[in-house]
Amino acid sequence: MLFNSLQYLVFLPVVFLLYWITPHKLRVPLLLVASYLFYMSWKPIYGILIFGLTLGNFLLVPMIAKSVTRKKLWLGIVVAANLITLGIFKYAYFTVDAIKSGLAMGGIDWREPHLHIILPLGISFFVFEFIHYAVEVYRGKPLVKNFLNFSLFASFFPTQIAGPIKRYQDFIPQLDIKSKFKWEYVDEGMHLILMGLAKKVLLADNLALVAQAGFTHPEQFSSVDLWLITYAFAFQIFFDFAGYTDVARGSAMLFGYKVPINFNLPYIASNAADFWRRWHISLSTWLRDYLFIPLGGSRGNRFFTARNLFITMALGGLWHGAAMHFLVWGVYQGVILILHREWQHLTELLRVPKTVIESKLYHVLSVIITFHFVCVGWVFFRADTVTIAMKMLTKMASAPIDLFSFSLNQLEVLKIRDPLIFPSLLFLIPGLMIAHLAVNWLNDKKFYQRPPWAVQVGVMVALMCLLTIFSPDSSPRFIYFQF
């Protein structure tokens, strides 16, 4: 049941209506049943997995709180149990392939076992939520003693498949509030849902057409084409994941619940660290709080800080998928974060004037450079293999020279004919960049008033029509569903 499917457009209103006519004490059980139905709609056996993990964590984490001398031991057991479960489902094939490749290098021919493991949707997200809960209890935060509340924290259907990664101390207290129905919930919730679907169907799915063509057959495209294809994917993954997050937050808001914001205009970031404060915020803060800081954070010297950044981002890359190109993408992110810190250190050594660093020109150049560093990373992320990514990047490196003999009729990417965006790609990409920058300015100005309810309904209906007309023939899954 995809967020952008007809089934979900029926499922959500039904659960919404049942929720608000149900007495408060039965609302959590109702949402719990709905969440399990949602999860089991993919595969019924998934329900057994999430229930087993929920029950195991609910029973084991209290041992951390009760123990006086063995808190670390119990924490280690809980974290290991969660990571082993994640490892079995997500990294078994990757591990077997790595062993086979290693043995082959030594001249040993090993026949790997035939594994029949299906990766459960969302397992990376709710395992991280369980680990967060265990660590916070270890640090002295209170236990969740209501099993139904804890179960809903783990399985809440709006955030179940691809986050945002929730913090239990933020989510659980909302379940005990005897909230009354407010039209504001519908207003804000529907606004988020429609904006999310628009980002997904109108923008991400159409940008995916050019990204798919380019990354499937990169050898058919010039260096300038490949940069346009990379820009297309950069905005595809942003609108896809930000669109999913909007639908998730909007769905939760219909029931009066708030879940974390996951994006804050990441492509206006002025450096790599700023990018990760704006991109997939619930994951980046999780990696900071439960990996980077426990490793030592930035408390040591520059070498140890760099080591901690490198390890954190490399593991963050592997979290996205059991493939070498995800690991390389994570390593690359660690490297550019380290380079940013070294650049800061260099500007301090050279005593670069503060007026230069705070100037508008410096800021604009920083945003442009950061965006292109991020785009290079997206090539590793999107390409099927590291080899393909390196071939693409090698070709893309010649773009500055190729631009001298460049003409529009040489662009192969403009010869693709598909819904909505072609051949207007050259106008769409700059337009998206300008819109990305303009949102902040418009929000700061606040020169408009919210339109009347009738106008809002009209806009919503018109938007739904546009979503139907301009959506590709088969709208793909949200990208982060695979993680």
PDB file of C-alpha atoms in Angstrom, residues 16-246:
ATOM      1  CA  PHE A  16      -9.379   8.949  10.218  1.00  0.00           C
ATOM      2  CA  LEU A  17     -13.181   8.731  10.598  1.00  0.00           C
ATOM      3  CA  LEU A  18     -13.016   5.701  12.904  1.00  0.00           C
ATOM      4  CA  TYR A  19     -10.363   7.384  15.041  1.00  0.00           C
ATOM      5  CA  TRP A  20     -12.367  10.526  15.788  1.00  0.00           C
ATOM      6  CA  ILE A  21     -15.616   8.671  16.592  1.00  0.00           C
ATOM      7  CA  THR A  22     -13.774   6.245  18.893  1.00  0.00           C
ATOM      8  CA  PRO A  23     -13.439   6.935  22.648  1.00  0.00           C
ATOM      9  CA  HIS A  24      -9.969   8.089  23.696  1.00  0.00           C
ATOM     10  CA  LYS A  25      -9.033   4.874  25.518  1.00  0.00           C
ATOM     11  CA  LEU A  26      -9.624   2.821  22.341  1.00  0.00           C
ATOM     12  CA  ARG A  27      -7.783   5.108  19.912  1.00  0.00           C
ATOM     13  CA  VAL A  28      -4.324   3.630  20.442  1.00  0.00           C
ATOM     14  CA  PRO A  29      -5.603   0.048  19.898  1.00  0.00           C
ATOM     15  CA  LEU A  30      -7.430   1.256  16.767  1.00  0.00           C
ATOM     16  CA  LEU A  31      -4.295   2.883  15.321  1.00  0.00           C
ATOM     17  CA  LEU A  32      -2.283  -0.197  16.271  1.00  0.00           C
ATOM     18  CA  VAL A  33      -4.642  -2.487  14.338  1.00  0.00           C
ATOM     19  CA  ALA A  34      -4.601  -0.064  11.386  1.00  0.00           C
ATOM     20  CA  SER A  35      -0.792   0.080  11.466  1.00  0.00           C
ATOM     21  CA  TYR A  36      -0.465  -3.711  11.429  1.00  0.00           C
ATOM     22  CA  LEU A  37      -2.966  -3.971   8.577  1.00  0.00           C
ATOM     23  CA  PHE A  38      -0.974  -1.345   6.675  1.00  0.00           C
ATOM     24  CA  TYR A  39       2.326  -3.171   7.260  1.00  0.00           C
ATOM     25  CA  MET A  40       0.924  -6.633   6.564  1.00  0.00           C
ATOM     26  CA  SER A  41      -0.616  -5.413   3.295  1.00  0.00           C
ATOM     27  CA  TRP A  42       2.904  -5.744   1.859  1.00  0.00           C
ATOM     28  CA  LYS A  43       3.448  -9.258   3.223  1.00  0.00           C
ATOM     29  CA  PRO A  44       1.451 -10.784   6.113  1.00  0.00           C
ATOM     30  CA  ILE A  45       4.585 -12.340   7.618  1.00  0.00           C
ATOM     31  CA  TYR A  46       5.962  -8.827   8.230  1.00  0.00           C
ATOM     32  CA  GLY A  47       3.535  -8.536  11.132  1.00  0.00           C
ATOM     33  CA  ILE A  48       5.287 -11.372  12.982  1.00  0.00           C
ATOM     34  CA  LEU A  49       8.666  -9.652  12.600  1.00  0.00           C
ATOM     35  CA  ILE A  50       7.624  -6.244  13.898  1.00  0.00           C
ATOM     36  CA  PHE A  51       5.636  -7.809  16.755  1.00  0.00           C
ATOM     37  CA  GLY A  52       8.602  -9.991  17.743  1.00  0.00           C
ATOM     38  CA  LEU A  53      11.014  -7.056  17.721  1.00  0.00           C
ATOM     39  CA  THR A  54       8.563  -4.891  19.648  1.00  0.00           C
ATOM     40  CA  LEU A  55       7.960  -7.546  22.313  1.00  0.00           C
ATOM     41  CA  GLY A  56      11.669  -8.358  22.611  1.00  0.00           C
ATOM     42  CA  ASN A  57      12.647  -4.728  23.138  1.00  0.00           C
ATOM     43  CA  PHE A  58       9.741  -4.111  25.521  1.00  0.00           C
ATOM     44  CA  LEU A  59      10.888  -7.029  27.714  1.00  0.00           C
ATOM     45  CA  LEU A  60      14.671  -6.548  27.485  1.00  0.00           C
ATOM     46  CA  VAL A  61      15.105  -2.766  27.804  1.00  0.00           C
ATOM     47  CA  PRO A  62      13.734  -2.714  31.407  1.00  0.00           C
ATOM     48  CA  MET A  63      16.700  -4.922  32.349  1.00  0.00           C
ATOM     49  CA  ILE A  64      18.930  -1.930  31.518  1.00  0.00           C
ATOM     50  CA  ALA A  65      16.971   0.293  33.898  1.00  0.00           C
ATOM     51  CA  LYS A  66      16.828  -2.304  36.703  1.00  0.00           C
ATOM     52  CA  SER A  67      20.472  -3.351  36.599  1.00  0.00           C
ATOM     53  CA  VAL A  68      22.961  -1.525  38.797  1.00  0.00           C
ATOM     54  CA  THR A  69      26.267  -3.128  37.795  1.00  0.00           C
ATOM     55  CA  ARG A  70      25.427  -4.568  34.362  1.00  0.00           C
ATOM     56  CA  LYS A  71      23.738  -1.693  32.559  1.00  0.00           C
ATOM     57  CA  LYS A  72      26.314  -1.681  29.748  1.00  0.00           C
ATOM     58  CA  LEU A  73      26.027  -5.451  29.348  1.00  0.00           C
ATOM     59  CA  TRP A  74      22.246  -5.303  28.963  1.00  0.00           C
ATOM     60  CA  LEU A  75      22.527  -2.326  26.623  1.00  0.00           C
ATOM     61  CA  GLY A  76      25.016  -4.296  24.532  1.00  0.00           C
ATOM     62  CA  ILE A  77      22.649  -7.280  24.407  1.00  0.00           C
ATOM     63  CA  VAL A  78      19.690  -5.149  23.285  1.00  0.00           C
ATOM     64  CA  VAL A  79      21.676  -3.216  20.670  1.00  0.00           C
ATOM     65  CA  ALA A  80      23.335  -6.409  19.392  1.00  0.00           C
ATOM     66  CA  ALA A  81      19.989  -8.218  19.124  1.00  0.00           C
ATOM     67  CA  ASN A  82      18.535  -5.377  17.053  1.00  0.00           C
ATOM     68  CA  LEU A  83      21.605  -5.051  14.832  1.00  0.00           C
ATOM     69  CA  ILE A  84      21.847  -8.819  14.288  1.00  0.00           C
ATOM     70  CA  THR A  85      18.207  -8.877  13.207  1.00  0.00           C
ATOM     71  CA  LEU A  86      18.868  -5.989  10.823  1.00  0.00           C
ATOM     72  CA  GLY A  87      22.061  -7.668   9.600  1.00  0.00           C
ATOM     73  CA  ILE A  88      20.374 -10.983   8.833  1.00  0.00           C
ATOM     74  CA  PHE A  89      17.647  -9.411   6.744  1.00  0.00           C
ATOM     75  CA  LYS A  90      19.607  -6.600   5.116  1.00  0.00           C
ATOM     76  CA  TYR A  91      23.243  -7.662   4.854  1.00  0.00           C
ATOM     77  CA  ALA A  92      23.217 -11.473   4.500  1.00  0.00           C
ATOM     78  CA  TYR A  93      23.620 -11.417   0.704  1.00  0.00           C
ATOM     79  CA  PHE A  94      26.229  -8.648   0.889  1.00  0.00           C
ATOM     80  CA  THR A  95      28.247 -10.611   3.466  1.00  0.00           C
ATOM     81  CA  VAL A  96      28.071 -13.855   1.467  1.00  0.00           C
ATOM     82  CA  ASP A  97      29.172 -12.053  -1.723  1.00  0.00           C
ATOM     83  CA  ALA A  98      32.060 -10.387   0.129  1.00  0.00           C
ATOM     84  CA  ILE A  99      33.224 -13.754   1.513  1.00  0.00           C
ATOM     85  CA  LYS A 100      32.961 -15.363  -1.917  1.00  0.00           C
ATOM     86  CA  SER A 101      34.965 -12.535  -3.534  1.00  0.00           C
ATOM     87  CA  GLY A 102      37.627 -12.748  -0.827  1.00  0.00           C
ATOM     88  CA  LEU A 103      37.986 -16.505  -1.224  1.00  0.00           C
ATOM     89  CA  ALA A 104      38.089 -16.163  -5.015  1.00  0.00           C
ATOM     90  CA  MET A 105      41.047 -13.776  -4.687  1.00  0.00           C
ATOM     91  CA  GLY A 106      42.824 -16.573  -2.815  1.00  0.00           C
ATOM     92  CA  GLY A 107      42.010 -19.075  -5.539  1.00  0.00           C
ATOM     93  CA  ILE A 108      39.247 -20.820  -3.591  1.00  0.00           C
ATOM     94  CA  ASP A 109      36.011 -21.597  -5.415  1.00  0.00           C
ATOM     95  CA  TRP A 110      33.200 -21.483  -2.855  1.00  0.00           C
ATOM     96  CA  ARG A 111      29.602 -22.251  -3.634  1.00  0.00           C
ATOM     97  CA  GLU A 112      27.551 -19.878  -1.570  1.00  0.00           C
ATOM     98  CA  PRO A 113      24.371 -21.115   0.143  1.00  0.00           C
ATOM     99  CA  HIS A 114      21.055 -20.326  -1.499  1.00  0.00           C
ATOM    100  CA  LEU A 115      19.447 -17.756   0.756  1.00  0.00           C
ATOM    101  CA  HIS A 116      15.767 -16.902   0.578  1.00  0.00           C
ATOM    102  CA  ILE A 117      15.632 -13.754   2.675  1.00  0.00           C
ATOM    103  CA  ILE A 118      13.122 -11.010   1.918  1.00  0.00           C
ATOM    104  CA  LEU A 119      14.032  -7.552   3.215  1.00  0.00           C
ATOM    105  CA  PRO A 120      11.114  -6.286   5.333  1.00  0.00           C
ATOM    106  CA  LEU A 121      10.106  -2.729   4.507  1.00  0.00           C
ATOM    107  CA  GLY A 122      11.113  -0.108   7.038  1.00  0.00           C
ATOM    108  CA  ILE A 123      13.284  -2.415   9.157  1.00  0.00           C
ATOM    109  CA  SER A 124      16.210   0.044   9.112  1.00  0.00           C
ATOM    110  CA  PHE A 125      13.969   2.776  10.506  1.00  0.00           C
ATOM    111  CA  PHE A 126      12.235   0.960  13.351  1.00  0.00           C
ATOM    112  CA  VAL A 127      15.435  -0.846  14.416  1.00  0.00           C
ATOM    113  CA  PHE A 128      17.041   2.597  14.828  1.00  0.00           C
ATOM    114  CA  GLU A 129      14.028   3.681  16.897  1.00  0.00           C
ATOM    115  CA  PHE A 130      14.446   0.643  19.171  1.00  0.00           C
ATOM    116  CA  ILE A 131      18.174   1.341  19.625  1.00  0.00           C
ATOM    117  CA  HIS A 132      17.411   4.986  20.403  1.00  0.00           C
ATOM    118  CA  TYR A 133      14.937   3.882  23.088  1.00  0.00           C
ATOM    119  CA  ALA A 134      17.444   1.482  24.681  1.00  0.00           C
ATOM    120  CA  VAL A 135      20.230   4.082  24.778  1.00  0.00           C
ATOM    121  CA  GLU A 136      17.962   6.762  26.249  1.00  0.00           C
ATOM    122  CA  VAL A 137      16.833   4.379  29.024  1.00  0.00           C
ATOM    123  CA  TYR A 138      20.509   3.586  29.678  1.00  0.00           C
ATOM    124  CA  ARG A 139      21.092   7.341  30.028  1.00  0.00           C
ATOM    125  CA  GLY A 140      18.361   7.563  32.655  1.00  0.00           C
ATOM    126  CA  LYS A 141      15.239   8.430  30.675  1.00  0.00           C
ATOM    127  CA  PRO A 142      11.963   6.780  31.858  1.00  0.00           C
ATOM    128  CA  LEU A 143      10.704   3.439  30.548  1.00  0.00           C
ATOM    129  CA  VAL A 144       7.537   3.062  28.505  1.00  0.00           C
ATOM    130  CA  LYS A 145       5.385   0.798  30.670  1.00  0.00           C
ATOM    131  CA  ASN A 146       2.310   0.602  28.429  1.00  0.00           C
ATOM    132  CA  PHE A 147       2.846  -2.134  25.831  1.00  0.00           C
ATOM    133  CA  LEU A 148       0.191  -0.780  23.458  1.00  0.00           C
ATOM    134  CA  ASN A 149       1.776   2.686  23.470  1.00  0.00           C
ATOM    135  CA  PHE A 150       5.216   1.174  22.880  1.00  0.00           C
ATOM    136  CA  SER A 151       3.850  -0.981  20.055  1.00  0.00           C
ATOM    137  CA  LEU A 152       2.318   2.037  18.339  1.00  0.00           C
ATOM    138  CA  PHE A 153       5.589   3.960  18.705  1.00  0.00           C
ATOM    139  CA  ALA A 154       7.266   1.184  16.714  1.00  0.00           C
ATOM    140  CA  SER A 155       4.534   0.548  14.147  1.00  0.00           C
ATOM    141  CA  PHE A 156       2.741   3.900  13.618  1.00  0.00           C
ATOM    142  CA  PHE A 157       1.788   3.564   9.951  1.00  0.00           C
ATOM    143  CA  PRO A 158       2.570   7.118   8.699  1.00  0.00           C
ATOM    144  CA  THR A 159       6.250   6.737   9.716  1.00  0.00           C
ATOM    145  CA  GLN A 160       6.526   2.960   9.546  1.00  0.00           C
ATOM    146  CA  ILE A 161       8.151   2.431   6.149  1.00  0.00           C
ATOM    147  CA  ALA A 162      10.590   5.334   5.681  1.00  0.00           C
ATOM    148  CA  GLY A 163      10.497   7.482   8.792  1.00  0.00           C
ATOM    149  CA  PRO A 164      11.021  10.158   9.930  1.00  0.00           C
ATOM    150  CA  ILE A 165      12.856   8.373  12.751  1.00  0.00           C
ATOM    151  CA  LYS A 166      10.881   9.289  15.874  1.00  0.00           C
ATOM    152  CA  ARG A 167      12.137   9.953  19.407  1.00  0.00           C
ATOM    153  CA  TYR A 168      10.012   8.084  21.961  1.00  0.00           C
ATOM    154  CA  GLN A 169      10.062  10.933  24.492  1.00  0.00           C
ATOM    155  CA  ASP A 170       8.464  13.178  21.843  1.00  0.00           C
ATOM    156  CA  PHE A 171       5.932  10.699  20.444  1.00  0.00           C
ATOM    157  CA  ILE A 172       4.697   8.616  23.417  1.00  0.00           C
ATOM    158  CA  PRO A 173       3.376  11.570  25.508  1.00  0.00           C
ATOM    159  CA  GLN A 174       1.123  12.582  22.591  1.00  0.00           C
ATOM    160  CA  LEU A 175      -0.724   9.256  22.899  1.00  0.00           C
ATOM    161  CA  ASP A 176      -1.953  10.109  26.392  1.00  0.00           C
ATOM    162  CA  ILE A 177      -3.377  13.518  25.479  1.00  0.00           C
ATOM    163  CA  LYS A 178      -7.183  13.443  25.304  1.00  0.00           C
ATOM    164  CA  SER A 179      -7.313  15.579  22.201  1.00  0.00           C
ATOM    165  CA  LYS A 180     -10.558  16.744  20.640  1.00  0.00           C
ATOM    166  CA  PHE A 181     -11.141  16.994  16.923  1.00  0.00           C
ATOM    167  CA  LYS A 182      -9.991  20.281  15.388  1.00  0.00           C
ATOM    168  CA  TRP A 183     -10.416  21.453  11.821  1.00  0.00           C
ATOM    169  CA  GLU A 184      -6.834  22.712  12.055  1.00  0.00           C
ATOM    170  CA  TYR A 185      -5.704  19.070  12.014  1.00  0.00           C
ATOM    171  CA  VAL A 186      -7.507  18.515   8.702  1.00  0.00           C
ATOM    172  CA  ASP A 187      -6.322  21.833   7.263  1.00  0.00           C
ATOM    173  CA  GLU A 188      -2.654  21.296   8.054  1.00  0.00           C
ATOM    174  CA  GLY A 189      -2.756  17.548   7.418  1.00  0.00           C
ATOM    175  CA  MET A 190      -4.375  17.793   3.990  1.00  0.00           C
ATOM    176  CA  HIS A 191      -2.082  20.666   3.014  1.00  0.00           C
ATOM    177  CA  LEU A 192       0.977  18.525   3.816  1.00  0.00           C
ATOM    178  CA  ILE A 193      -0.431  15.426   2.108  1.00  0.00           C
ATOM    179  CA  LEU A 194      -1.301  17.254  -1.110  1.00  0.00           C
ATOM    180  CA  MET A 195       2.030  19.072  -1.201  1.00  0.00           C
ATOM    181  CA  GLY A 196       3.796  15.765  -0.629  1.00  0.00           C
ATOM    182  CA  LEU A 197       1.895  14.007  -3.411  1.00  0.00           C
ATOM    183  CA  ALA A 198       2.581  16.942  -5.739  1.00  0.00           C
ATOM    184  CA  LYS A 199       6.305  16.738  -5.013  1.00  0.00           C
ATOM    185  CA  LYS A 200       6.241  12.997  -5.645  1.00  0.00           C
ATOM    186  CA  VAL A 201       3.951  12.694  -8.681  1.00  0.00           C
ATOM    187  CA  LEU A 202       4.454  15.990 -10.521  1.00  0.00           C
ATOM    188  CA  LEU A 203       8.168  16.459  -9.886  1.00  0.00           C
ATOM    189  CA  ALA A 204      10.008  13.392  -8.555  1.00  0.00           C
ATOM    190  CA  ASP A 205       8.336  10.810 -10.806  1.00  0.00           C
ATOM    191  CA  ASN A 206       8.857  12.922 -13.916  1.00  0.00           C
ATOM    192  CA  LEU A 207      12.453  13.775 -13.050  1.00  0.00           C
ATOM    193  CA  ALA A 208      12.953  10.035 -12.500  1.00  0.00           C
ATOM    194  CA  LEU A 209      12.366   9.458 -16.214  1.00  0.00           C
ATOM    195  CA  VAL A 210      15.485  11.367 -17.234  1.00  0.00           C
ATOM    196  CA  ALA A 211      17.537  10.061 -14.297  1.00  0.00           C
ATOM    197  CA  GLN A 212      16.579   6.483 -15.174  1.00  0.00           C
ATOM    198  CA  ALA A 213      17.540   6.945 -18.818  1.00  0.00           C
ATOM    199  CA  GLY A 214      20.857   8.560 -17.927  1.00  0.00           C
ATOM    200  CA  PHE A 215      22.001   6.157 -15.232  1.00  0.00           C
ATOM    201  CA  THR A 216      20.891   3.082 -17.221  1.00  0.00           C
ATOM    202  CA  HIS A 217      22.868   4.014 -20.346  1.00  0.00           C
ATOM    203  CA  PRO A 218      25.378   6.725 -19.332  1.00  0.00           C
ATOM    204  CA  GLU A 219      27.618   5.887 -22.286  1.00  0.00           C
ATOM    205  CA  GLN A 220      24.999   7.386 -24.625  1.00  0.00           C
ATOM    206  CA  PHE A 221      25.276  10.852 -23.106  1.00  0.00           C
ATOM    207  CA  SER A 222      27.810  13.688 -23.245  1.00  0.00           C
ATOM    208  CA  SER A 223      29.486  15.227 -20.206  1.00  0.00           C
ATOM    209  CA  VAL A 224      27.003  18.127 -20.186  1.00  0.00           C
ATOM    210  CA  ASP A 225      24.118  15.651 -20.491  1.00  0.00           C
ATOM    211  CA  LEU A 226      25.439  13.708 -17.511  1.00  0.00           C
ATOM    212  CA  TRP A 227      25.537  16.843 -15.360  1.00  0.00           C
ATOM    213  CA  LEU A 228      21.900  17.600 -16.291  1.00  0.00           C
ATOM    214  CA  ILE A 229      21.013  13.988 -15.492  1.00  0.00           C
ATOM    215  CA  THR A 230      22.754  14.293 -12.120  1.00  0.00           C
ATOM    216  CA  TYR A 231      20.920  17.550 -11.369  1.00  0.00           C
ATOM    217  CA  ALA A 232      17.677  15.774 -12.290  1.00  0.00           C
ATOM    218  CA  PHE A 233      18.412  12.970  -9.830  1.00  0.00           C
ATOM    219  CA  ALA A 234      19.431  15.443  -7.119  1.00  0.00           C
ATOM    220  CA  PHE A 235      15.994  17.040  -7.299  1.00  0.00           C
ATOM    221  CA  GLN A 236      14.250  13.708  -7.881  1.00  0.00           C
ATOM    222  CA  ILE A 237      15.532  12.216  -4.632  1.00  0.00           C
ATOM    223  CA  PHE A 238      14.820  15.446  -2.749  1.00  0.00           C
ATOM    224  CA  PHE A 239      11.223  15.768  -3.968  1.00  0.00           C
ATOM    225  CA  ASP A 240      10.653  12.026  -3.615  1.00  0.00           C
ATOM    226  CA  PHE A 241      11.818  11.821  -0.004  1.00  0.00           C
ATOM    227  CA  ALA A 242      10.560  15.261   1.038  1.00  0.00           C
ATOM    228  CA  GLY A 243       7.237  14.380  -0.594  1.00  0.00           C
ATOM    229  CA  TYR A 244       7.062  11.129   1.371  1.00  0.00           C
ATOM    230  CA  THR A 245       7.861  13.009   4.589  1.00  0.00           C
ATOM    231  CA  ASP A 246       5.125  15.559   3.887  1.00  0.00           C
TER     232      ASP A 246
END
